JSON list of C-alpha atoms in Angstrom, two decimals:
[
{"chain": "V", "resi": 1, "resn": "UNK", "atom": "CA", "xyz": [-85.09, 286.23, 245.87]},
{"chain": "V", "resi": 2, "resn": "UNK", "atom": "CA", "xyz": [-86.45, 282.64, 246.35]},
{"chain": "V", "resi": 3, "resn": "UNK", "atom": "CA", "xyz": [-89.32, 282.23, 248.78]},
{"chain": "V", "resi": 4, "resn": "UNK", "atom": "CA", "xyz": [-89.69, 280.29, 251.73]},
{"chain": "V", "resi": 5, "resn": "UNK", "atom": "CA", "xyz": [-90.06, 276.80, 250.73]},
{"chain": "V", "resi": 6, "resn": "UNK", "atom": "CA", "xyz": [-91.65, 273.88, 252.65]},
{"chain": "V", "resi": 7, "resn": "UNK", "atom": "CA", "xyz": [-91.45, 270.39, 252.73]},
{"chain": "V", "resi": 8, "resn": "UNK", "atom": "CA", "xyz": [-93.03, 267.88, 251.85]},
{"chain": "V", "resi": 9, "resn": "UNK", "atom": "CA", "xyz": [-95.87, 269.19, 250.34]},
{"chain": "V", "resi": 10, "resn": "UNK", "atom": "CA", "xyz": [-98.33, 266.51, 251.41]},
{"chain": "V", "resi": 11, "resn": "UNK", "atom": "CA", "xyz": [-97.94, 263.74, 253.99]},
{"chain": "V", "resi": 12, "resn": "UNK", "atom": "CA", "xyz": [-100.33, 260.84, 255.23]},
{"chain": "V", "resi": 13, "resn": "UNK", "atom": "CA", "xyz": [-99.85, 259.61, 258.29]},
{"chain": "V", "resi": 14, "resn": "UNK", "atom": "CA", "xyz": [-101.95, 257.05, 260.77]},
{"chain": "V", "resi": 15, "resn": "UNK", "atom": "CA", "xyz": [-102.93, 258.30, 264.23]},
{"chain": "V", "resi": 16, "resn": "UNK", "atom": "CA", "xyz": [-99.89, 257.26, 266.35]},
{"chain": "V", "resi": 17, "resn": "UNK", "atom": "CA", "xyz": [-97.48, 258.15, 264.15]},
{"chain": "V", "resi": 18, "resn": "UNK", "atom": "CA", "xyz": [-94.75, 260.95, 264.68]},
{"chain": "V", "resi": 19, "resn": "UNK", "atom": "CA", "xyz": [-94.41, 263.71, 261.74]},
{"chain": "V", "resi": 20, "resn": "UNK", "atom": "CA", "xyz": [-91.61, 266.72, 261.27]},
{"chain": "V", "resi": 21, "resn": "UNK", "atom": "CA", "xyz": [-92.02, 269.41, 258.91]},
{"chain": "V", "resi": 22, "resn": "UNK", "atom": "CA", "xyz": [-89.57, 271.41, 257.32]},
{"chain": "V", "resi": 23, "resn": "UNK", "atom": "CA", "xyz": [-89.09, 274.86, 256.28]},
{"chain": "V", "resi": 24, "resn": "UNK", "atom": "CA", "xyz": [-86.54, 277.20, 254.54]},
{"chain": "V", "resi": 25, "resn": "UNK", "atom": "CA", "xyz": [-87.30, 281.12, 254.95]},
{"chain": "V", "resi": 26, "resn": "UNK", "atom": "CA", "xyz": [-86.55, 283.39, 252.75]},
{"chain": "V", "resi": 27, "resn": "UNK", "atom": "CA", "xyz": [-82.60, 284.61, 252.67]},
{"chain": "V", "resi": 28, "resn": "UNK", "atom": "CA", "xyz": [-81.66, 286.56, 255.73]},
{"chain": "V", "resi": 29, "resn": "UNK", "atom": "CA", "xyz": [-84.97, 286.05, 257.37]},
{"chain": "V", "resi": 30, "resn": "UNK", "atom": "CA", "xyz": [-84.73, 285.22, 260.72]},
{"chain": "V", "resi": 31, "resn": "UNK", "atom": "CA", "xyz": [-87.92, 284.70, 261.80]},
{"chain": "V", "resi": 32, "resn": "UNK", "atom": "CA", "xyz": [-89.72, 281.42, 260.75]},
{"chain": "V", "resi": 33, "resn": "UNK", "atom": "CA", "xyz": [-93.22, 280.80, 262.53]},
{"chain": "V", "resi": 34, "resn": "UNK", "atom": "CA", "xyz": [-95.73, 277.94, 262.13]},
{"chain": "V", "resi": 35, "resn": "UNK", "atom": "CA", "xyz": [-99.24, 278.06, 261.20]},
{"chain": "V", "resi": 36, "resn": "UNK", "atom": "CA", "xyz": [-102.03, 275.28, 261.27]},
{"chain": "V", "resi": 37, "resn": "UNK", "atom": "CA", "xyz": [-105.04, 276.43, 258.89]},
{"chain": "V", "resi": 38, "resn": "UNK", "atom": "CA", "xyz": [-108.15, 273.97, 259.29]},
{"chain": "V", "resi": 39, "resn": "UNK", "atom": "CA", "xyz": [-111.53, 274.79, 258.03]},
{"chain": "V", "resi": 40, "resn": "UNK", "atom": "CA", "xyz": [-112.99, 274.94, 261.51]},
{"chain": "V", "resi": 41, "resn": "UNK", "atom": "CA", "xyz": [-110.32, 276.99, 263.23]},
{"chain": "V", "resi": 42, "resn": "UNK", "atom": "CA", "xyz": [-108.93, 279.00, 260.57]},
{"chain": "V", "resi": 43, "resn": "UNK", "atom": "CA", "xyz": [-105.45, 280.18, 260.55]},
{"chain": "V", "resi": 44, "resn": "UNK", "atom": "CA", "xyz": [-104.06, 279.37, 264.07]},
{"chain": "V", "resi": 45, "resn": "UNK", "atom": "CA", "xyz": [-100.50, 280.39, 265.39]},
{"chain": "V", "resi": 46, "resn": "UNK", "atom": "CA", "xyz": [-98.09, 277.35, 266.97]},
{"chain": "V", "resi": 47, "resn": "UNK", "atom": "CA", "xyz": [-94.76, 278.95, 267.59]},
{"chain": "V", "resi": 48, "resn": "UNK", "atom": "CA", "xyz": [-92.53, 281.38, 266.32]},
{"chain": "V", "resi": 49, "resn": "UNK", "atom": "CA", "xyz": [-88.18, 280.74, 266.57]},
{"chain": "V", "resi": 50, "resn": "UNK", "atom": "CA", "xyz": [-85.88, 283.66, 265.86]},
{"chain": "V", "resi": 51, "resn": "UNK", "atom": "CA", "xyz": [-82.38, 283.01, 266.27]},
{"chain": "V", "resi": 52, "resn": "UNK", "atom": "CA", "xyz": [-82.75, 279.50, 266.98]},
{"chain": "V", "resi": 53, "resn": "UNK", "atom": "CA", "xyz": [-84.72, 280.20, 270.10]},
{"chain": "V", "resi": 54, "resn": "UNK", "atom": "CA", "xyz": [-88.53, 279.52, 270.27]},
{"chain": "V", "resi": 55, "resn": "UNK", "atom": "CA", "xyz": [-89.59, 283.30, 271.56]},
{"chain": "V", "resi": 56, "resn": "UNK", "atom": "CA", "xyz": [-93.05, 282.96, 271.11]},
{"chain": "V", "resi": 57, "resn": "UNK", "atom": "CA", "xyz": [-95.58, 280.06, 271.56]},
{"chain": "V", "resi": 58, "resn": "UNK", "atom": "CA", "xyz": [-99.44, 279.76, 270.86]},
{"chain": "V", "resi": 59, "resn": "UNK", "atom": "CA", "xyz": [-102.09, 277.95, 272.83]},
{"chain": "V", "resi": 60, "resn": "UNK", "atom": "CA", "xyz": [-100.88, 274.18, 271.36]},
{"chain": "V", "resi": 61, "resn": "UNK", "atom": "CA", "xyz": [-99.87, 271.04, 273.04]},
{"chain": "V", "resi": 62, "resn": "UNK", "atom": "CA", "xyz": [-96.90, 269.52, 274.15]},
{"chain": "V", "resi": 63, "resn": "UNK", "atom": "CA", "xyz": [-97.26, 267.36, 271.29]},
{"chain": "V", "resi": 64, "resn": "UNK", "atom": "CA", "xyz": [-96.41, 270.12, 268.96]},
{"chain": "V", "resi": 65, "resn": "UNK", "atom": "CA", "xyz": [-92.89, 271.28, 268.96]},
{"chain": "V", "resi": 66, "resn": "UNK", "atom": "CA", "xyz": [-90.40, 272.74, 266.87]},
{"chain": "V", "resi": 67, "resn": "UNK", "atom": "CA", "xyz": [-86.87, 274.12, 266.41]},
{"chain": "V", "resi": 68, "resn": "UNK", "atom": "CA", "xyz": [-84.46, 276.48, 264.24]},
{"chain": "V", "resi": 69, "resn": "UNK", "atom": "CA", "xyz": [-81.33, 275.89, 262.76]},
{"chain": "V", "resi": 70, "resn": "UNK", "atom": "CA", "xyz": [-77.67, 278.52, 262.42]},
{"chain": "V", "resi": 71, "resn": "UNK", "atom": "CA", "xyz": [-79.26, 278.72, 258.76]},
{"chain": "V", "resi": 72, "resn": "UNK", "atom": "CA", "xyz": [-82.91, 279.66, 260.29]},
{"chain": "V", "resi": 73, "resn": "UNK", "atom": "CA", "xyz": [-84.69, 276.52, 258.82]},
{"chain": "V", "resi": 74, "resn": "UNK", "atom": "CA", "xyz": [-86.60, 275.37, 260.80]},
{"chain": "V", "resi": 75, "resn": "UNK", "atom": "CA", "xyz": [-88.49, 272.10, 261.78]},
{"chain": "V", "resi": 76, "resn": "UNK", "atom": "CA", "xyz": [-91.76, 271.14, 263.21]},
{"chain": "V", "resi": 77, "resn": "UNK", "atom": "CA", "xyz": [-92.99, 268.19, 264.72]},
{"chain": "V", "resi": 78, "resn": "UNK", "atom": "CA", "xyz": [-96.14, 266.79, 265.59]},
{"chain": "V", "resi": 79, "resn": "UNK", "atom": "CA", "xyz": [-95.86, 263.79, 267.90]},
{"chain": "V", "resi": 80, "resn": "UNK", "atom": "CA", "xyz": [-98.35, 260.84, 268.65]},
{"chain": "V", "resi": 81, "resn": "UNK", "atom": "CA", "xyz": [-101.09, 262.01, 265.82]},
{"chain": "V", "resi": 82, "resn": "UNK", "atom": "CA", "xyz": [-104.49, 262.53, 265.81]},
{"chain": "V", "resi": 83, "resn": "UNK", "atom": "CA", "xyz": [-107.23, 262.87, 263.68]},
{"chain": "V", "resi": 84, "resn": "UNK", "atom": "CA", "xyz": [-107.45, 266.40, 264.84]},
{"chain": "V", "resi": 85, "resn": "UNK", "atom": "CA", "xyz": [-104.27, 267.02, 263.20]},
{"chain": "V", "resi": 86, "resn": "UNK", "atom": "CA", "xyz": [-104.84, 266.76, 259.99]},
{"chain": "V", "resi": 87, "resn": "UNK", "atom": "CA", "xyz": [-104.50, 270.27, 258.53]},
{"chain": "V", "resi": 88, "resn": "UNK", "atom": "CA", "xyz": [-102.26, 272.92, 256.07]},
{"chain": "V", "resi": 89, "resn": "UNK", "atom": "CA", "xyz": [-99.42, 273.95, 257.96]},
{"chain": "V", "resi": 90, "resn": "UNK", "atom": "CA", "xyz": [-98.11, 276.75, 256.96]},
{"chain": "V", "resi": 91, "resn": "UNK", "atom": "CA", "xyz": [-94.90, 278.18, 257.69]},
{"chain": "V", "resi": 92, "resn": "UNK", "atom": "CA", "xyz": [-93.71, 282.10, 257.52]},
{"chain": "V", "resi": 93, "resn": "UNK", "atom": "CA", "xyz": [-90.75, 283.81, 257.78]},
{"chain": "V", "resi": 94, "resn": "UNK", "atom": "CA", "xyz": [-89.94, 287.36, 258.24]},
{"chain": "V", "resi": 95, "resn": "UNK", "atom": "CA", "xyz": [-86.83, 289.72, 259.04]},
{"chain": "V", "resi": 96, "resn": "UNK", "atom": "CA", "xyz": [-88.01, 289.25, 262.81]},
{"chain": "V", "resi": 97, "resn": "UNK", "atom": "CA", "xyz": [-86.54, 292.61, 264.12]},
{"chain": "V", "resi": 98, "resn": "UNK", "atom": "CA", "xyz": [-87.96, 294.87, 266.85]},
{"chain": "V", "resi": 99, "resn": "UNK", "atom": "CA", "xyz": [-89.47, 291.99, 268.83]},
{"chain": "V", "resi": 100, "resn": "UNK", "atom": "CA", "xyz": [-92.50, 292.22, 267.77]},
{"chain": "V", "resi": 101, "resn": "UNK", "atom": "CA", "xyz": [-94.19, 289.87, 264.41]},
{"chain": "V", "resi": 102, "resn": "UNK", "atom": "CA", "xyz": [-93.34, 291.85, 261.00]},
{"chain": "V", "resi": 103, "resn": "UNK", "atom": "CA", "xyz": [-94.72, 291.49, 257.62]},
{"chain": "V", "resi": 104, "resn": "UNK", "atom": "CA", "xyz": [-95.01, 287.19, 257.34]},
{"chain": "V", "resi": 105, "resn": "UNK", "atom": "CA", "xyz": [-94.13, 285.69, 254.17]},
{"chain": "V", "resi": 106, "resn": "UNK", "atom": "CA", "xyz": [-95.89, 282.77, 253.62]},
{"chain": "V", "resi": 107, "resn": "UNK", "atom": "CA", "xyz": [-94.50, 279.09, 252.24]},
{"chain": "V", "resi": 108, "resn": "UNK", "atom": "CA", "xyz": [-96.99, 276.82, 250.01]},
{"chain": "V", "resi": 109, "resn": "UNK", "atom": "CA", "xyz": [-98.18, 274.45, 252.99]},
{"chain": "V", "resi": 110, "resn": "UNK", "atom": "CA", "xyz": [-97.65, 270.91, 253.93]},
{"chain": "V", "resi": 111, "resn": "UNK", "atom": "CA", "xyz": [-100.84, 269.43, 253.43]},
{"chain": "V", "resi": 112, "resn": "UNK", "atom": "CA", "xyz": [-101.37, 267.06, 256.34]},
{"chain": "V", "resi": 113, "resn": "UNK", "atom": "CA", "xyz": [-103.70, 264.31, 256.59]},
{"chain": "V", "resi": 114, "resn": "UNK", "atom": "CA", "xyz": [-104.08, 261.75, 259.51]},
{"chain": "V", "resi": 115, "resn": "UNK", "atom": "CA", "xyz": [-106.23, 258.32, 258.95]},
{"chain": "X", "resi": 1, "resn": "UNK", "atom": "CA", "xyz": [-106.70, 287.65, 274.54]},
{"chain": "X", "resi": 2, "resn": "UNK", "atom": "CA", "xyz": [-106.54, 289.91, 272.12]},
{"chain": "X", "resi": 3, "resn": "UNK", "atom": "CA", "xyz": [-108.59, 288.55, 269.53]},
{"chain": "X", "resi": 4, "resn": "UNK", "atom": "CA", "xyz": [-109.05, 290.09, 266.14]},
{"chain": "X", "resi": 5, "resn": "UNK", "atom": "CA", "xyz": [-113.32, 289.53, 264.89]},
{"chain": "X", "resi": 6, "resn": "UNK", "atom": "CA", "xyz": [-113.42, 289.46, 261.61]},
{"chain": "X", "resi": 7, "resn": "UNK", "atom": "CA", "xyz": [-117.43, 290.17, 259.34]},
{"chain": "X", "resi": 8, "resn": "UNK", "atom": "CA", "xyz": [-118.65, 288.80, 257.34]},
{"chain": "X", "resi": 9, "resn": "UNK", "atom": "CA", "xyz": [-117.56, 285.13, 256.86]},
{"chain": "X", "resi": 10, "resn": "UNK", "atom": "CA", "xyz": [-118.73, 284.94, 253.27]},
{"chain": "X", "resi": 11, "resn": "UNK", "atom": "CA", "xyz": [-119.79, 287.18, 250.66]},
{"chain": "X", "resi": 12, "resn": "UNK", "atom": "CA", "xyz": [-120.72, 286.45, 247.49]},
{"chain": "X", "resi": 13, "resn": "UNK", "atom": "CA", "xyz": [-120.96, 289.60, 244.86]},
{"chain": "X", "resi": 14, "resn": "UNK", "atom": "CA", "xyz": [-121.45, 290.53, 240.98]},
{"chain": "X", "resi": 15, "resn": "UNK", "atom": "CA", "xyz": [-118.37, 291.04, 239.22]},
{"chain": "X", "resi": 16, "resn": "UNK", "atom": "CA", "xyz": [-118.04, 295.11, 239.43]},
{"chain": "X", "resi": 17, "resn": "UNK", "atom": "CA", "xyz": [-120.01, 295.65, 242.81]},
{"chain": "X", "resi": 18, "resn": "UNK", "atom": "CA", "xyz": [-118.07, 296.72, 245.55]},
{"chain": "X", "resi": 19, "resn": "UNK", "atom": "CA", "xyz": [-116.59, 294.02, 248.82]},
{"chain": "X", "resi": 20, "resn": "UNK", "atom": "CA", "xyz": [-116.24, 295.35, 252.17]},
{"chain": "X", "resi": 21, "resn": "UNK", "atom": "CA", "xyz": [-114.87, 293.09, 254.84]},
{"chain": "X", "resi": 22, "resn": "UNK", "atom": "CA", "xyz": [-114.70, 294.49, 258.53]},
{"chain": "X", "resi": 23, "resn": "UNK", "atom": "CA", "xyz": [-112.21, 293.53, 261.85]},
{"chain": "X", "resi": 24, "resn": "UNK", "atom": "CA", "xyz": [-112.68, 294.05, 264.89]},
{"chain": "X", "resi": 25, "resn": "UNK", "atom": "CA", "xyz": [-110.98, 294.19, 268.38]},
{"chain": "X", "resi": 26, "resn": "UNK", "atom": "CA", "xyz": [-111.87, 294.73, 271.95]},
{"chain": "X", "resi": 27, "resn": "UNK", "atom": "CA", "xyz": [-108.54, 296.11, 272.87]},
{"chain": "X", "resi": 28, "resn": "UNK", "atom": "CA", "xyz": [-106.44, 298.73, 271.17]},
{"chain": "X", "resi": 29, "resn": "UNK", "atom": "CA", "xyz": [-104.34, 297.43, 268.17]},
{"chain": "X", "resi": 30, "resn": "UNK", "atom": "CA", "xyz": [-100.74, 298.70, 267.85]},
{"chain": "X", "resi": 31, "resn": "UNK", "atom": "CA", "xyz": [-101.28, 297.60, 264.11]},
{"chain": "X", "resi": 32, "resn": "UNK", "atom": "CA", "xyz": [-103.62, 295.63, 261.47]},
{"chain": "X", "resi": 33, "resn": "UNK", "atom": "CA", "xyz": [-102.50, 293.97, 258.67]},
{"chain": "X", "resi": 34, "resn": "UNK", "atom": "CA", "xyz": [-104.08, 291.88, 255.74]},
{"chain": "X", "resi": 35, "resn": "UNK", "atom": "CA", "xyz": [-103.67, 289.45, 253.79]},
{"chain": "X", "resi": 36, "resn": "UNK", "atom": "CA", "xyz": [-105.07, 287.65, 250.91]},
{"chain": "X", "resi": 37, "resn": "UNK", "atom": "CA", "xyz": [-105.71, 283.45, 250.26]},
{"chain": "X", "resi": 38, "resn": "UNK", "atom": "CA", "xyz": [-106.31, 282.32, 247.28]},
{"chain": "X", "resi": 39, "resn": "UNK", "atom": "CA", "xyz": [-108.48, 279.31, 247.04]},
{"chain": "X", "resi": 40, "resn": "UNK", "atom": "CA", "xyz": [-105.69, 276.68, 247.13]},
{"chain": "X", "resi": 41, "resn": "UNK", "atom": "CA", "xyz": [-103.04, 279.41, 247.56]},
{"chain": "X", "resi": 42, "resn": "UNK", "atom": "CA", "xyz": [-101.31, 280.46, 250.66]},
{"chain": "X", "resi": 43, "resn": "UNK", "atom": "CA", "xyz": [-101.79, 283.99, 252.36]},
{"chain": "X", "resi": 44, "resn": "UNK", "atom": "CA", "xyz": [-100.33, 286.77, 250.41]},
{"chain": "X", "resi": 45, "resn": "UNK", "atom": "CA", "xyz": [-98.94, 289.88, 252.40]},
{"chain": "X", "resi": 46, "resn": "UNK", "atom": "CA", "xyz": [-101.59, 292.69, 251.45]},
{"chain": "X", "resi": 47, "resn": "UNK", "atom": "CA", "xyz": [-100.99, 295.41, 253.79]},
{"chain": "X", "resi": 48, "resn": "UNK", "atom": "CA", "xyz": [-99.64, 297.26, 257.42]},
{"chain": "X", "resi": 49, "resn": "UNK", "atom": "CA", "xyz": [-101.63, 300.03, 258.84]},
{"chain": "X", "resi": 50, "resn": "UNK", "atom": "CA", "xyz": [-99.97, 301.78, 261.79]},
{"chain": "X", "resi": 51, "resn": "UNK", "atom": "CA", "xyz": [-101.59, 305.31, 262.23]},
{"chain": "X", "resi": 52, "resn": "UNK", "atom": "CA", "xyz": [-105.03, 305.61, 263.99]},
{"chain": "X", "resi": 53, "resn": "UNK", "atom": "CA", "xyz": [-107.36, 307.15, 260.97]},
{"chain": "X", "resi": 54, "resn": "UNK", "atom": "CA", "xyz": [-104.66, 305.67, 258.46]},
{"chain": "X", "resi": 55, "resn": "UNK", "atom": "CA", "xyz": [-106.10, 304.82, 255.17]},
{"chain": "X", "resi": 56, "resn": "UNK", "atom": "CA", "xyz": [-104.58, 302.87, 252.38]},
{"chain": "X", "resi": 57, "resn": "UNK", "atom": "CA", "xyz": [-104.82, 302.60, 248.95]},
{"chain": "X", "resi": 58, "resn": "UNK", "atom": "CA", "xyz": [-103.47, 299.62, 246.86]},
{"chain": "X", "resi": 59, "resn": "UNK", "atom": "CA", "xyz": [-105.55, 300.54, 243.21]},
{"chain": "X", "resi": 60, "resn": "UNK", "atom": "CA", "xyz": [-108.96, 299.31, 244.02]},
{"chain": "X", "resi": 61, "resn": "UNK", "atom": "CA", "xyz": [-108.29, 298.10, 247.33]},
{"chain": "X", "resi": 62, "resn": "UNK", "atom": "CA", "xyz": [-108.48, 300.75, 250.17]},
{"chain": "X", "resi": 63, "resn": "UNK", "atom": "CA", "xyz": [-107.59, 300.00, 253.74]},
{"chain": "X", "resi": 64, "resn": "UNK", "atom": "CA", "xyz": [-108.67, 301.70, 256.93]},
{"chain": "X", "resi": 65, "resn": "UNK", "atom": "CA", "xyz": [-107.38, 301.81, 260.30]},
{"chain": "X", "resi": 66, "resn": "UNK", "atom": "CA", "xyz": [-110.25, 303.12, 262.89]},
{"chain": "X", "resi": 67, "resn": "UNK", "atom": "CA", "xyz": [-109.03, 306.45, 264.47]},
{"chain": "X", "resi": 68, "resn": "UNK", "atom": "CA", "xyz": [-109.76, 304.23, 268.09]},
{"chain": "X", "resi": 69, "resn": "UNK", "atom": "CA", "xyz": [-107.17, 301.95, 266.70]},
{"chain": "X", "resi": 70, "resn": "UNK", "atom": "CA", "xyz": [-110.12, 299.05, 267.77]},
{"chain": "X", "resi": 71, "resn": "UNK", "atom": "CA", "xyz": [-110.94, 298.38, 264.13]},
{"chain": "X", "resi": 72, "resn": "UNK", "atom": "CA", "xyz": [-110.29, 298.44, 260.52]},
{"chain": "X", "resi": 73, "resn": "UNK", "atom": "CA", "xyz": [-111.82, 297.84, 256.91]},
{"chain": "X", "resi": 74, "resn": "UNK", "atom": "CA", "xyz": [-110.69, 296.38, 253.80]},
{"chain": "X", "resi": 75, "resn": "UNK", "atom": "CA", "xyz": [-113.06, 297.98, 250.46]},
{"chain": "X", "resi": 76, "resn": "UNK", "atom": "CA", "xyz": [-112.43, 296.90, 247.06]},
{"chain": "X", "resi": 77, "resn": "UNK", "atom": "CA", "xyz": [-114.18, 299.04, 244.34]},
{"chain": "X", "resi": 78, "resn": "UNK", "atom": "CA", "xyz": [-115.67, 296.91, 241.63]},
{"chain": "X", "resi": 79, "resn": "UNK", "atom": "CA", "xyz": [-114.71, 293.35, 241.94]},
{"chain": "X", "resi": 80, "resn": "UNK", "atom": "CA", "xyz": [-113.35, 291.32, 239.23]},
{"chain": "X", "resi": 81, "resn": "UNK", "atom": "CA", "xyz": [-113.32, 287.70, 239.26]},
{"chain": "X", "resi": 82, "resn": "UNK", "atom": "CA", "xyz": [-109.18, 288.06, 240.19]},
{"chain": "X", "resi": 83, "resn": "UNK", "atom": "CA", "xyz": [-110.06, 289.55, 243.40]},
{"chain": "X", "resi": 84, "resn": "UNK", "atom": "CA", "xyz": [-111.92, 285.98, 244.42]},
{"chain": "X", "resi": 85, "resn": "UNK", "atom": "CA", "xyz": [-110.65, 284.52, 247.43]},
{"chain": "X", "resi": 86, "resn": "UNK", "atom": "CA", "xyz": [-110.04, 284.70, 251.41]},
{"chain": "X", "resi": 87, "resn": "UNK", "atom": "CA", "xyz": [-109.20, 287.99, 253.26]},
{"chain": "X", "resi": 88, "resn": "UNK", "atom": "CA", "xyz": [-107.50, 287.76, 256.13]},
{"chain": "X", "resi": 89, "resn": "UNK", "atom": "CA", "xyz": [-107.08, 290.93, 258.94]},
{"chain": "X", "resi": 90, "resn": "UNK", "atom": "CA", "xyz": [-104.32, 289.92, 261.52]},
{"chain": "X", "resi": 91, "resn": "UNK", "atom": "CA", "xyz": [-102.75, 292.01, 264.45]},
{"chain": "X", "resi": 92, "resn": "UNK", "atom": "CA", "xyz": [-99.16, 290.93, 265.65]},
{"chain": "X", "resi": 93, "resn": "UNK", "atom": "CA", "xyz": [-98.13, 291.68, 268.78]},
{"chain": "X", "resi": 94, "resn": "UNK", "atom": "CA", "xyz": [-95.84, 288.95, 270.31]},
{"chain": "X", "resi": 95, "resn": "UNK", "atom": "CA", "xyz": [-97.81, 286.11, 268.23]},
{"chain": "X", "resi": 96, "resn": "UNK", "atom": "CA", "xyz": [-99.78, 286.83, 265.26]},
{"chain": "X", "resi": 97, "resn": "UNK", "atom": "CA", "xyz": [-103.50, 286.49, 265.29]},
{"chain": "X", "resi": 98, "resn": "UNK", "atom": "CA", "xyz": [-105.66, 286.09, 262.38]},
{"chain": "X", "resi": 99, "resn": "UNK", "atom": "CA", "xyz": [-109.01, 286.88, 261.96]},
{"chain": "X", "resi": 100, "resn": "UNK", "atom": "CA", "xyz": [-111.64, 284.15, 260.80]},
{"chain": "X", "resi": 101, "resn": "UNK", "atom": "CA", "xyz": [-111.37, 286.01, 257.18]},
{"chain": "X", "resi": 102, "resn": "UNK", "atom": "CA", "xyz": [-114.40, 286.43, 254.80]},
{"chain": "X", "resi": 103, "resn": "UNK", "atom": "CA", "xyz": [-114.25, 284.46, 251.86]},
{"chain": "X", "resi": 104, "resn": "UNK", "atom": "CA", "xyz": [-115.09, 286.80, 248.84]},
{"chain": "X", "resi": 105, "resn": "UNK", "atom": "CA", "xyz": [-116.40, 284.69, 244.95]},
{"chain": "X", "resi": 106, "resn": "UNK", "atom": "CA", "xyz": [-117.51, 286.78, 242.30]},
{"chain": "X", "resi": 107, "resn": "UNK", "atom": "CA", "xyz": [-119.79, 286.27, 239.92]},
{"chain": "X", "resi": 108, "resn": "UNK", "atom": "CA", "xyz": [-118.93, 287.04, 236.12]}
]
């Protein structure tokens, strides 16, 4: 079974700019949450989507948003950029039953940096 | 809320002496897992513990869930320089929360 891919794998972007992430979960995940994993702040949680609806949503700002697809990819996009932003996001997907987070598989990262 | 604590940030060992990494919570945990970064790597599933007083074992690695349910313990019996990298305790709930994780390198 192929893994959850992400794309692209590194990105450089100037502060102003707009960015979207993609990801592709692993087959019949339905699950797919974000990550963004800085040295300061570790491994911090953005959102979660499950059936194309975001159903849970960590302490980030409005500039941070994201969306599902019918196939459970997903998107993520960081709006008007910092230099705060620049970070691995990670992306995870997982069967998603029950409600409540399951066992995350994780993609490689997109390796984000903002000059 | 609900944060997991995770100690120590860093240890550094001798390849064979034994790694213990410790998390913490405030609150009652309905589970723990953990995971494992390699340096450069992204974080690897390890374990789920469930059961107050559950413990684990994954061949050198041995997990254990406090009986209180506030805190649990990842052990690895001598280290090898494989077993370098960044362990990770989180606790889902409706969002996942990771712990700082303690960043393990072994000496050869």
């Amino acid at each position: 079974k192929a893994g959850v891919t992400q794309t692209p794998r590194y990105l450089i972007k100037t502060r102003g700019q707009q960015v979207t992430l993609s990801c592709s979960p692993i087959s019949g995940h339905r699950s797919v949450s974000w990550y963004q994993q800085t040295p300061g702040q570790g491994l911090q949680f953005l959102f979660e989507y499950f059936s194309e609806t975001q159903r849970n949503k960590g302490n980030f700002p409005g500039r941070f948003s994201g969306r599902q697809f019918s196939n459970s990819r997903s998107e993520m996009n960081v709006s008007t950029l910092e230099l705060g932003d620049s970070a691995l996001y990670l992306c995870a997907s997982s069967l998603g039953a029950g409600g409540v987070l399951d066992t995350q598989y994780f993609g490689p990262g997109t390796r984000l940096t903002v000059l | 809320g609900q944060q997991v604590m995770q100690i120590p940030q860093y240890q550094h060992v001798q390849e064979g002496e034994d790694f213990t990494t410790y998390c913490n919570s405030s609150t009652t945990l309905s589970n723990i897992q953990w995971y494992k970064q390699r340096p450069g790597g992204h974080p690897v599933f390890l374990i789920q513990l469930v059961k107050s007083g559950e413990v684990k074992k994954q061949k050198r690695l041995t997990f254990q869930f406090g009986e209180a349910k506030k805190n649990s313990s990842l052990h690895i019996t001598a280290t090898q320089t494989t077993d370098v990298g960044t362990y990770f305790c989180a606790r889902s709930l409706n969002d996942m929360r990771f712990g700082a994780g303690t960043r393990l390198t072994v000496k050869p």
